[in-house]
Amino acid sequence: MKIIVGLGNPEEKYAKTFHNMGWIAAGDVAAKLDVKFKKKECEAYVAAARVNGADVIVARPVTYMNNSGRAVKQLLAKYKASAADLIVIYDDYDIPKGNIRIRPSGSAGTHNGMRSVIAEIGTSAFARIRIGIRDAEVNIPIMNYVLSEVKREDYNLFIAACGKAADAALEIASGEPVEKVMTAYNG
């Protein structure tokens, strides 16, 4: 069992914002698995699939970013999964735009959604895939930046990064060690 969670905000007005990179990547995971987000449970849209004979749940919390942990905690409980079964994909302001970084554990950094996840489940020992959003040329407060729309000229860069994040999540879900996936994708 693996649970892949893409952090973001559920309203259409957030669809193309930096803070929705996790949601976009979760959509890419579902598309690659040829499954749809058919139901809403545990305060998330959920799609189910099997990868290498194991159940995989792909989820997009509807709790809004700062309360993402509520949905993650509920999903882990419902599916009787542990933090070791969790893969969280999210945007990261501390990484240059378009890059991805994978880690087997770590702190929340500047990310309120990850703070919520760690606080709710009581551990930071779970895989995370971070999609870099920082643009060195933009100098506005983080809160304003993450909720702003991706510039048209950068959109393809971010779509490609979300696709790579989805591929990495699927490799981890298929049983590849996180460290091996890190070596392949961290650049």
Coordinates of N, CA and C in Angstrom, one line a residue:
M1 N 0.9 -1.2 0.0 CA 0.0 0.0 0.0 C 0.9 1.2 0.0
K2 N 0.6 2.1 -0.9 CA 1.2 3.5 -0.9 C 0.1 4.5 -1.1
I3 N 0.3 5.6 -0.4 CA -0.6 6.7 -0.5 C 0.2 7.9 -1.1
I4 N -0.2 8.4 -2.2 CA 0.5 9.5 -2.9 C -0.5 10.7 -2.7
V5 N 0.0 11.8 -2.1 CA -0.8 12.9 -1.8 C -0.2 14.1 -2.5
G6 N -1.0 14.8 -3.3 CA -0.5 16.1 -4.0 C -1.2 17.2 -3.3
L7 N -0.3 18.1 -2.6 CA -0.9 19.2 -1.9 C -1.3 20.3 -2.8
G8 N -2.3 21.0 -2.4 CA -2.8 22.2 -3.2 C -4.1 22.7 -2.6
N9 N -4.8 23.5 -3.4 CA -6.0 24.1 -3.0 C -7.1 23.8 -4.0
P10 N -8.3 23.5 -3.5 CA -9.3 22.9 -4.4 C -10.1 23.8 -5.4
E11 N -10.1 25.1 -5.1 CA -10.9 26.0 -6.0 C -10.2 26.2 -7.3
E12 N -11.0 26.4 -8.4 CA -10.5 26.7 -9.7 C -9.6 27.9 -9.8
K13 N -9.8 28.9 -8.9 CA -9.0 30.1 -9.0 C -7.5 29.8 -8.6
Y14 N -7.3 28.6 -8.0 CA -5.9 28.3 -7.6 C -5.3 27.3 -8.6
A15 N -6.0 26.9 -9.6 CA -5.6 25.8 -10.5 C -4.2 26.0 -11.1
K16 N -3.8 27.2 -11.4 CA -2.5 27.5 -12.1 C -1.6 28.3 -11.2
T17 N -1.8 28.2 -9.9 CA -0.9 28.9 -9.0 C 0.3 28.0 -8.6
F18 N 1.4 28.6 -8.1 CA 2.5 27.8 -7.7 C 2.2 26.8 -6.6
H19 N 1.2 27.2 -5.7 CA 0.9 26.4 -4.6 C 0.1 25.1 -5.0
N20 N -0.2 25.0 -6.2 CA -1.0 23.8 -6.7 C -0.1 22.8 -7.5
M21 N 1.2 23.0 -7.4 CA 2.1 22.0 -8.1 C 1.8 20.6 -7.7
G22 N 1.6 20.4 -6.4 CA 1.3 19.0 -5.9 C 0.1 18.5 -6.4
W23 N -1.0 19.3 -6.5 CA -2.3 18.9 -7.1 C -2.1 18.5 -8.5
I24 N -1.4 19.3 -9.3 CA -1.1 19.0 -10.7 C -0.4 17.7 -10.8
A25 N 0.7 17.5 -10.0 CA 1.5 16.3 -10.1 C 0.6 15.1 -9.7
A26 N -0.3 15.2 -8.7 CA -1.2 14.1 -8.4 C -2.1 13.7 -9.6
G27 N -2.5 14.7 -10.3 CA -3.3 14.5 -11.5 C -2.5 13.8 -12.5
D28 N -1.2 14.1 -12.6 CA -0.3 13.4 -13.6 C -0.2 11.9 -13.2
V29 N 0.0 11.7 -11.8 CA 0.1 10.3 -11.4 C -1.2 9.5 -11.8
A30 N -2.3 10.1 -11.5 CA -3.6 9.4 -11.8 C -3.7 9.1 -13.3
A31 N -3.3 10.1 -14.1 CA -3.3 9.9 -15.6 C -2.4 8.8 -16.0
K32 N -1.2 8.8 -15.5 CA -0.2 7.7 -15.8 C -0.7 6.3 -15.4
L33 N -1.5 6.3 -14.4 CA -2.1 5.0 -13.9 C -3.5 4.7 -14.6
D34 N -3.9 5.7 -15.4 CA -5.2 5.6 -16.1 C -6.4 5.4 -15.1
V35 N -6.4 6.2 -14.1 CA -7.5 6.2 -13.1 C -8.0 7.7 -12.9
K36 N -9.2 7.8 -12.5 CA -9.8 9.1 -12.3 C -10.1 9.3 -10.8
F37 N -10.1 10.6 -10.4 CA -10.5 10.9 -9.0 C -12.0 10.8 -9.0
K38 N -12.5 9.6 -8.6 CA -14.0 9.4 -8.7 C -14.7 9.7 -7.4
K39 N -14.1 9.7 -6.3 CA -14.8 9.9 -5.1 C -14.1 10.8 -4.1
K40 N -14.9 11.3 -3.2 CA -14.4 12.2 -2.2 C -14.5 11.5 -0.9
E41 N -13.4 11.3 -0.2 CA -13.4 10.6 1.1 C -12.2 11.2 1.9
C42 N -12.3 11.2 3.2 CA -11.2 11.6 4.0 C -10.8 13.1 3.7
E43 N -11.8 13.9 3.3 CA -11.5 15.3 2.9 C -10.5 15.4 1.8
A44 N -10.7 14.5 0.8 CA -9.8 14.5 -0.3 C -10.5 13.8 -1.5
Y45 N -10.1 14.2 -2.7 CA -10.5 13.5 -3.9 C -9.5 12.3 -4.0
V46 N -10.1 11.1 -4.3 CA -9.2 9.9 -4.3 C -9.4 9.1 -5.5
A47 N -8.3 8.6 -6.0 CA -8.3 7.6 -7.1 C -7.5 6.4 -6.6
A48 N -7.9 5.2 -7.0 CA -7.3 4.0 -6.6 C -6.7 3.2 -7.8
A49 N -5.6 2.6 -7.6 CA -5.0 1.8 -8.6 C -4.1 0.7 -8.0
R50 N -3.6 -0.1 -8.9 CA -2.6 -1.2 -8.4 C -1.3 -1.0 -9.2
V51 N -0.2 -1.0 -8.5 CA 1.1 -0.9 -9.1 C 1.9 -2.1 -8.6
N52 N 2.4 -2.9 -9.5 CA 3.2 -4.1 -9.2 C 2.5 -5.0 -8.1
G53 N 1.2 -5.1 -8.2 CA 0.4 -5.9 -7.3 C 0.0 -5.3 -6.0
A54 N 0.4 -4.0 -5.8 CA 0.1 -3.3 -4.5 C -0.9 -2.2 -4.8
D55 N -1.7 -2.0 -3.8 CA -2.7 -0.9 -3.8 C -2.0 0.4 -3.7
V56 N -2.4 1.4 -4.6 CA -1.9 2.8 -4.5 C -3.1 3.7 -4.5
I57 N -3.1 4.6 -3.6 CA -4.2 5.6 -3.5 C -3.5 6.9 -3.9
V58 N -4.1 7.7 -4.8 CA -3.7 9.0 -5.2 C -4.7 10.0 -4.6
A59 N -4.3 11.0 -3.9 CA -5.2 11.9 -3.3 C -4.9 13.4 -3.5
R60 N -5.9 14.2 -3.5 CA -5.8 15.6 -3.6 C -6.7 16.2 -2.4
P61 N -6.1 16.6 -1.3 CA -6.9 17.1 -0.2 C -7.7 18.3 -0.6
V62 N -8.9 18.4 0.0 CA -9.8 19.6 -0.3 C -9.8 20.5 1.0
T63 N -8.9 20.3 1.9 CA -8.9 21.0 3.1 C -8.2 22.4 3.0
Y64 N -7.7 22.7 1.8 CA -6.9 23.9 1.6 C -5.5 23.6 2.2
M65 N -4.5 24.2 1.6 CA -3.1 23.9 1.9 C -2.8 23.9 3.4
N66 N -3.2 24.9 4.1 CA -2.7 25.0 5.5 C -3.3 23.9 6.5
N67 N -4.3 23.2 6.0 CA -4.9 22.1 6.8 C -4.7 20.7 6.1
S68 N -3.8 20.6 5.2 CA -3.6 19.4 4.5 C -3.4 18.1 5.4
G69 N -2.8 18.3 6.5 CA -2.6 17.2 7.4 C -3.8 16.5 7.9
R70 N -4.9 17.2 8.0 CA -6.2 16.5 8.4 C -6.5 15.4 7.4
A71 N -6.5 15.7 6.1 CA -6.8 14.7 5.1 C -5.8 13.6 5.1
V72 N -4.5 13.9 5.2 CA -3.5 12.9 5.2 C -3.7 11.9 6.4
K73 N -3.9 12.5 7.6 CA -4.2 11.7 8.8 C -5.4 10.7 8.6
Q74 N -6.4 11.3 8.0 CA -7.6 10.5 7.8 C -7.4 9.3 6.7
L75 N -6.6 9.7 5.7 CA -6.3 8.7 4.7 C -5.4 7.5 5.3
L76 N -4.4 7.9 6.1 CA -3.6 6.9 6.7 C -4.4 5.9 7.6
A77 N -5.4 6.5 8.3 CA -6.2 5.7 9.2 C -7.2 4.8 8.4
K78 N -7.8 5.4 7.4 CA -8.8 4.6 6.6 C -8.1 3.4 5.9
Y79 N -7.0 3.6 5.4 CA -6.3 2.6 4.6 C -5.3 1.8 5.5
K80 N -5.3 2.0 6.8 CA -4.5 1.3 7.7 C -3.0 1.3 7.3
A81 N -2.6 2.5 6.9 CA -1.2 2.7 6.4 C -0.4 3.5 7.4
S82 N 0.9 3.4 7.2 CA 1.8 4.2 8.1 C 2.5 5.3 7.3
A83 N 3.2 6.1 8.1 CA 4.0 7.2 7.4 C 5.0 6.6 6.4
A84 N 5.4 5.4 6.6 CA 6.4 4.8 5.6 C 5.7 4.5 4.3
D85 N 4.4 4.5 4.3 CA 3.6 4.2 3.0 C 3.2 5.5 2.3
L86 N 3.6 6.7 2.9 CA 3.2 8.0 2.4 C 4.2 8.6 1.5
I87 N 3.7 9.2 0.4 CA 4.6 10.0 -0.5 C 3.8 11.3 -0.7
V88 N 4.4 12.5 -0.3 CA 3.7 13.8 -0.4 C 4.5 14.6 -1.5
I89 N 3.7 15.2 -2.4 CA 4.2 16.0 -3.5 C 3.7 17.4 -3.2
Y90 N 4.7 18.4 -3.3 CA 4.3 19.8 -3.0 C 5.3 20.8 -3.6
D91 N 4.8 22.0 -3.7 CA 5.7 23.1 -4.1 C 6.7 23.5 -3.1
D92 N 7.9 24.0 -3.5 CA 8.9 24.4 -2.5 C 9.5 25.7 -3.0
Y93 N 9.3 26.7 -2.2 CA 9.9 28.0 -2.5 C 11.4 28.1 -2.4
D94 N 12.0 27.2 -1.6 CA 13.4 27.2 -1.4 C 14.2 26.5 -2.5
I95 N 13.6 26.0 -3.5 CA 14.2 25.3 -4.6 C 14.0 26.0 -5.9
P96 N 15.0 26.2 -6.7 CA 14.8 27.0 -8.0 C 13.7 26.4 -8.9
K97 N 13.0 27.2 -9.6 CA 11.9 26.8 -10.4 C 12.2 25.7 -11.4
G98 N 11.3 24.8 -11.4 CA 11.4 23.7 -12.4 C 12.2 22.5 -11.9
N99 N 13.0 22.6 -10.8 CA 13.7 21.5 -10.3 C 12.9 20.7 -9.3
I100 N 13.2 19.4 -9.2 CA 12.5 18.6 -8.1 C 13.6 18.0 -7.2
R101 N 13.2 17.9 -6.0 CA 14.1 17.3 -4.9 C 13.2 16.2 -4.2
I102 N 13.8 15.1 -4.0 CA 13.2 14.0 -3.3 C 14.0 13.7 -2.0
R103 N 13.3 13.5 -1.0 CA 13.9 13.1 0.3 C 13.1 12.0 1.0
P104 N 13.7 11.2 1.8 CA 13.0 10.2 2.5 C 12.3 10.7 3.8
S105 N 12.7 11.9 4.2 CA 12.2 12.5 5.4 C 12.7 14.0 5.5
G106 N 12.3 14.7 6.5 CA 12.9 16.1 6.7 C 11.9 17.0 7.3
S107 N 12.3 18.2 7.4 CA 11.4 19.2 8.1 C 10.4 19.8 7.1
A108 N 9.5 20.7 7.6 CA 8.6 21.3 6.7 C 9.2 22.5 6.0
G109 N 10.3 23.0 6.5 CA 10.9 24.2 5.9 C 9.9 25.4 6.0
T110 N 9.7 26.1 4.9 CA 8.8 27.3 5.0 C 7.4 26.9 4.6
H111 N 7.1 25.6 4.4 CA 5.8 25.2 3.8 C 4.7 24.9 4.9
N112 N 3.7 25.7 4.9 CA 2.6 25.5 5.9 C 1.8 24.2 5.7
G113 N 1.6 23.8 4.5 CA 1.0 22.5 4.3 C 1.7 21.3 4.8
M114 N 3.0 21.4 4.7 CA 3.9 20.3 5.3 C 3.9 20.4 6.8
R115 N 3.9 21.6 7.3 CA 3.8 21.7 8.8 C 2.5 21.1 9.3
S116 N 1.4 21.2 8.6 CA 0.2 20.6 9.0 C 0.3 19.1 8.9
V117 N 0.8 18.6 7.8 CA 1.0 17.1 7.7 C 1.8 16.5 8.8
I118 N 3.0 17.1 9.1 CA 3.8 16.6 10.1 C 3.2 16.7 11.5
A119 N 2.5 17.8 11.8 CA 1.8 18.0 13.1 C 0.7 17.0 13.2
E120 N -0.1 16.7 12.2 CA -1.2 15.8 12.3 C -0.8 14.4 12.4
I121 N 0.2 13.9 11.6 CA 0.6 12.5 11.7 C 1.7 12.2 12.7
G122 N 2.3 13.3 13.3 CA 3.2 13.1 14.4 C 4.6 12.6 14.0
T123 N 5.0 12.8 12.7 CA 6.3 12.4 12.3 C 6.6 13.1 11.0
S124 N 7.9 13.2 10.7 CA 8.4 13.8 9.4 C 9.1 12.7 8.6
A125 N 8.9 11.4 9.1 CA 9.6 10.3 8.4 C 8.7 9.7 7.3
F126 N 8.6 10.4 6.2 CA 7.8 10.0 5.1 C 8.5 10.6 3.8
A127 N 8.3 9.9 2.7 CA 8.9 10.4 1.4 C 8.2 11.7 1.0
R128 N 9.0 12.6 0.5 CA 8.4 13.8 -0.1 C 9.1 14.2 -1.4
I129 N 8.3 14.7 -2.3 CA 8.8 15.1 -3.6 C 8.5 16.6 -3.7
R130 N 9.5 17.4 -3.8 CA 9.3 18.9 -3.8 C 9.6 19.4 -5.2
I131 N 8.6 20.3 -5.6 CA 8.8 20.9 -6.9 C 9.2 22.3 -6.7
G132 N 10.4 22.7 -7.2 CA 10.9 24.0 -7.0 C 10.1 25.1 -7.7
I133 N 9.8 26.2 -7.0 CA 9.0 27.3 -7.6 C 9.7 28.6 -7.6
R134 N 10.9 28.7 -6.9 CA 11.5 30.0 -6.7 C 12.1 30.6 -8.0
D135 N 11.7 31.8 -8.2 CA 12.2 32.6 -9.3 C 13.1 33.7 -8.7
A136 N 14.4 33.6 -9.0 CA 15.3 34.6 -8.4 C 15.0 36.0 -8.8
E137 N 14.3 36.2 -9.9 CA 13.9 37.6 -10.4 C 12.7 38.2 -9.8
V138 N 12.0 37.4 -9.0 CA 10.7 37.9 -8.4 C 11.0 38.1 -6.9
N139 N 10.7 39.3 -6.5 CA 10.9 39.7 -5.1 C 9.7 40.2 -4.4
I140 N 8.7 39.3 -4.1 CA 7.5 39.6 -3.4 C 7.4 38.7 -2.2
P141 N 6.6 39.0 -1.2 CA 6.5 38.1 -0.1 C 6.1 36.7 -0.5
I142 N 6.6 35.7 0.2 CA 6.3 34.3 -0.2 C 4.8 34.0 -0.3
M143 N 4.0 34.5 0.7 CA 2.6 34.2 0.7 C 1.9 34.7 -0.6
N144 N 2.3 35.9 -1.0 CA 1.7 36.4 -2.3 C 2.2 35.6 -3.5
Y145 N 3.5 35.3 -3.5 CA 4.1 34.6 -4.6 C 3.5 33.2 -4.8
V146 N 3.3 32.4 -3.7 CA 2.8 31.0 -3.9 C 1.4 31.0 -4.4
L147 N 0.6 32.0 -4.1 CA -0.8 32.1 -4.6 C -0.9 32.8 -5.9
S148 N 0.2 33.2 -6.5 CA 0.1 33.9 -7.8 C 0.2 32.8 -8.9
E149 N -0.4 33.2 -10.1 CA -0.4 32.2 -11.2 C 1.0 32.2 -11.8
V150 N 1.3 31.0 -12.3 CA 2.6 30.7 -13.0 C 2.6 31.6 -14.3
K151 N 3.7 32.2 -14.5 CA 3.8 33.1 -15.8 C 3.7 32.2 -17.0
R152 N 3.0 32.7 -18.0 CA 2.8 31.9 -19.2 C 4.1 31.3 -19.8
E153 N 5.1 32.1 -19.8 CA 6.4 31.7 -20.3 C 7.1 30.6 -19.5
D154 N 6.6 30.4 -18.3 CA 7.2 29.3 -17.4 C 6.3 28.1 -17.3
Y155 N 5.1 28.2 -17.8 CA 4.1 27.1 -17.6 C 4.6 25.8 -18.1
N156 N 5.2 25.6 -19.2 CA 5.7 24.4 -19.7 C 6.8 23.8 -18.8
L157 N 7.6 24.7 -18.3 CA 8.7 24.2 -17.3 C 8.0 23.6 -16.1
F158 N 7.0 24.2 -15.6 CA 6.3 23.6 -14.4 C 5.5 22.4 -14.7
I159 N 4.9 22.3 -15.9 CA 4.2 21.1 -16.3 C 5.2 19.9 -16.4
A160 N 6.3 20.2 -16.9 CA 7.4 19.1 -17.1 C 7.8 18.7 -15.7
A161 N 8.0 19.7 -14.8 CA 8.5 19.3 -13.4 C 7.4 18.5 -12.7
C162 N 6.2 18.8 -12.9 CA 5.1 18.0 -12.3 C 5.1 16.6 -12.8
G163 N 5.3 16.5 -14.1 CA 5.4 15.2 -14.8 C 6.5 14.3 -14.2
K164 N 7.7 15.0 -14.0 CA 8.8 14.3 -13.4 C 8.5 13.9 -12.0
A165 N 7.9 14.8 -11.2 CA 7.5 14.4 -9.8 C 6.6 13.2 -9.8
A166 N 5.6 13.2 -10.8 CA 4.7 12.0 -10.9 C 5.5 10.8 -11.2
D167 N 6.4 10.8 -12.1 CA 7.2 9.6 -12.4 C 8.0 9.1 -11.2
A168 N 8.6 10.1 -10.5 CA 9.3 9.7 -9.3 C 8.4 9.1 -8.2
A169 N 7.2 9.6 -8.0 CA 6.3 9.1 -7.1 C 5.9 7.6 -7.5
L170 N 5.7 7.4 -8.8 CA 5.3 6.1 -9.2 C 6.5 5.1 -9.1
E171 N 7.7 5.5 -9.2 CA 8.8 4.6 -9.0 C 8.9 4.2 -7.5
I172 N 8.7 5.2 -6.6 CA 8.7 4.9 -5.2 C 7.6 3.9 -4.9
A173 N 6.4 4.2 -5.4 CA 5.2 3.4 -5.2 C 5.4 2.0 -5.7
S174 N 6.2 1.8 -6.8 CA 6.4 0.5 -7.3 C 7.5 -0.3 -6.6
G175 N 8.1 0.3 -5.5 CA 9.0 -0.4 -4.7 C 10.5 0.0 -4.8
E176 N 10.7 1.0 -5.7 CA 12.1 1.4 -5.8 C 12.5 2.2 -4.5
P177 N 13.7 1.9 -4.0 CA 14.1 2.7 -2.8 C 14.2 4.2 -3.0
V178 N 13.7 4.9 -2.1 CA 13.7 6.4 -2.2 C 15.1 6.9 -2.6
E179 N 16.1 6.3 -2.0 CA 17.5 6.8 -2.2 C 17.9 6.6 -3.7
K180 N 17.5 5.5 -4.3 CA 17.7 5.3 -5.7 C 17.0 6.3 -6.6
V181 N 15.7 6.6 -6.2 CA 14.9 7.6 -7.0 C 15.5 9.0 -6.8
M182 N 16.0 9.3 -5.6 CA 16.7 10.6 -5.4 C 17.9 10.7 -6.3
T183 N 18.7 9.7 -6.5 CA 19.8 9.7 -7.3 C 19.4 10.0 -8.8
A184 N 18.3 9.4 -9.2 CA 17.9 9.6 -10.6 C 17.3 11.0 -10.9
Y185 N 16.6 11.6 -9.9 CA 15.8 12.8 -10.1 C 16.4 14.0 -9.5
N186 N 17.1 14.0 -8.4 CA 17.6 15.2 -7.8 C 18.7 15.8 -8.7
G187 N 18.4 17.0 -9.1 CA 19.4 17.6 -10.1 C 19.8 18.9 -9.7

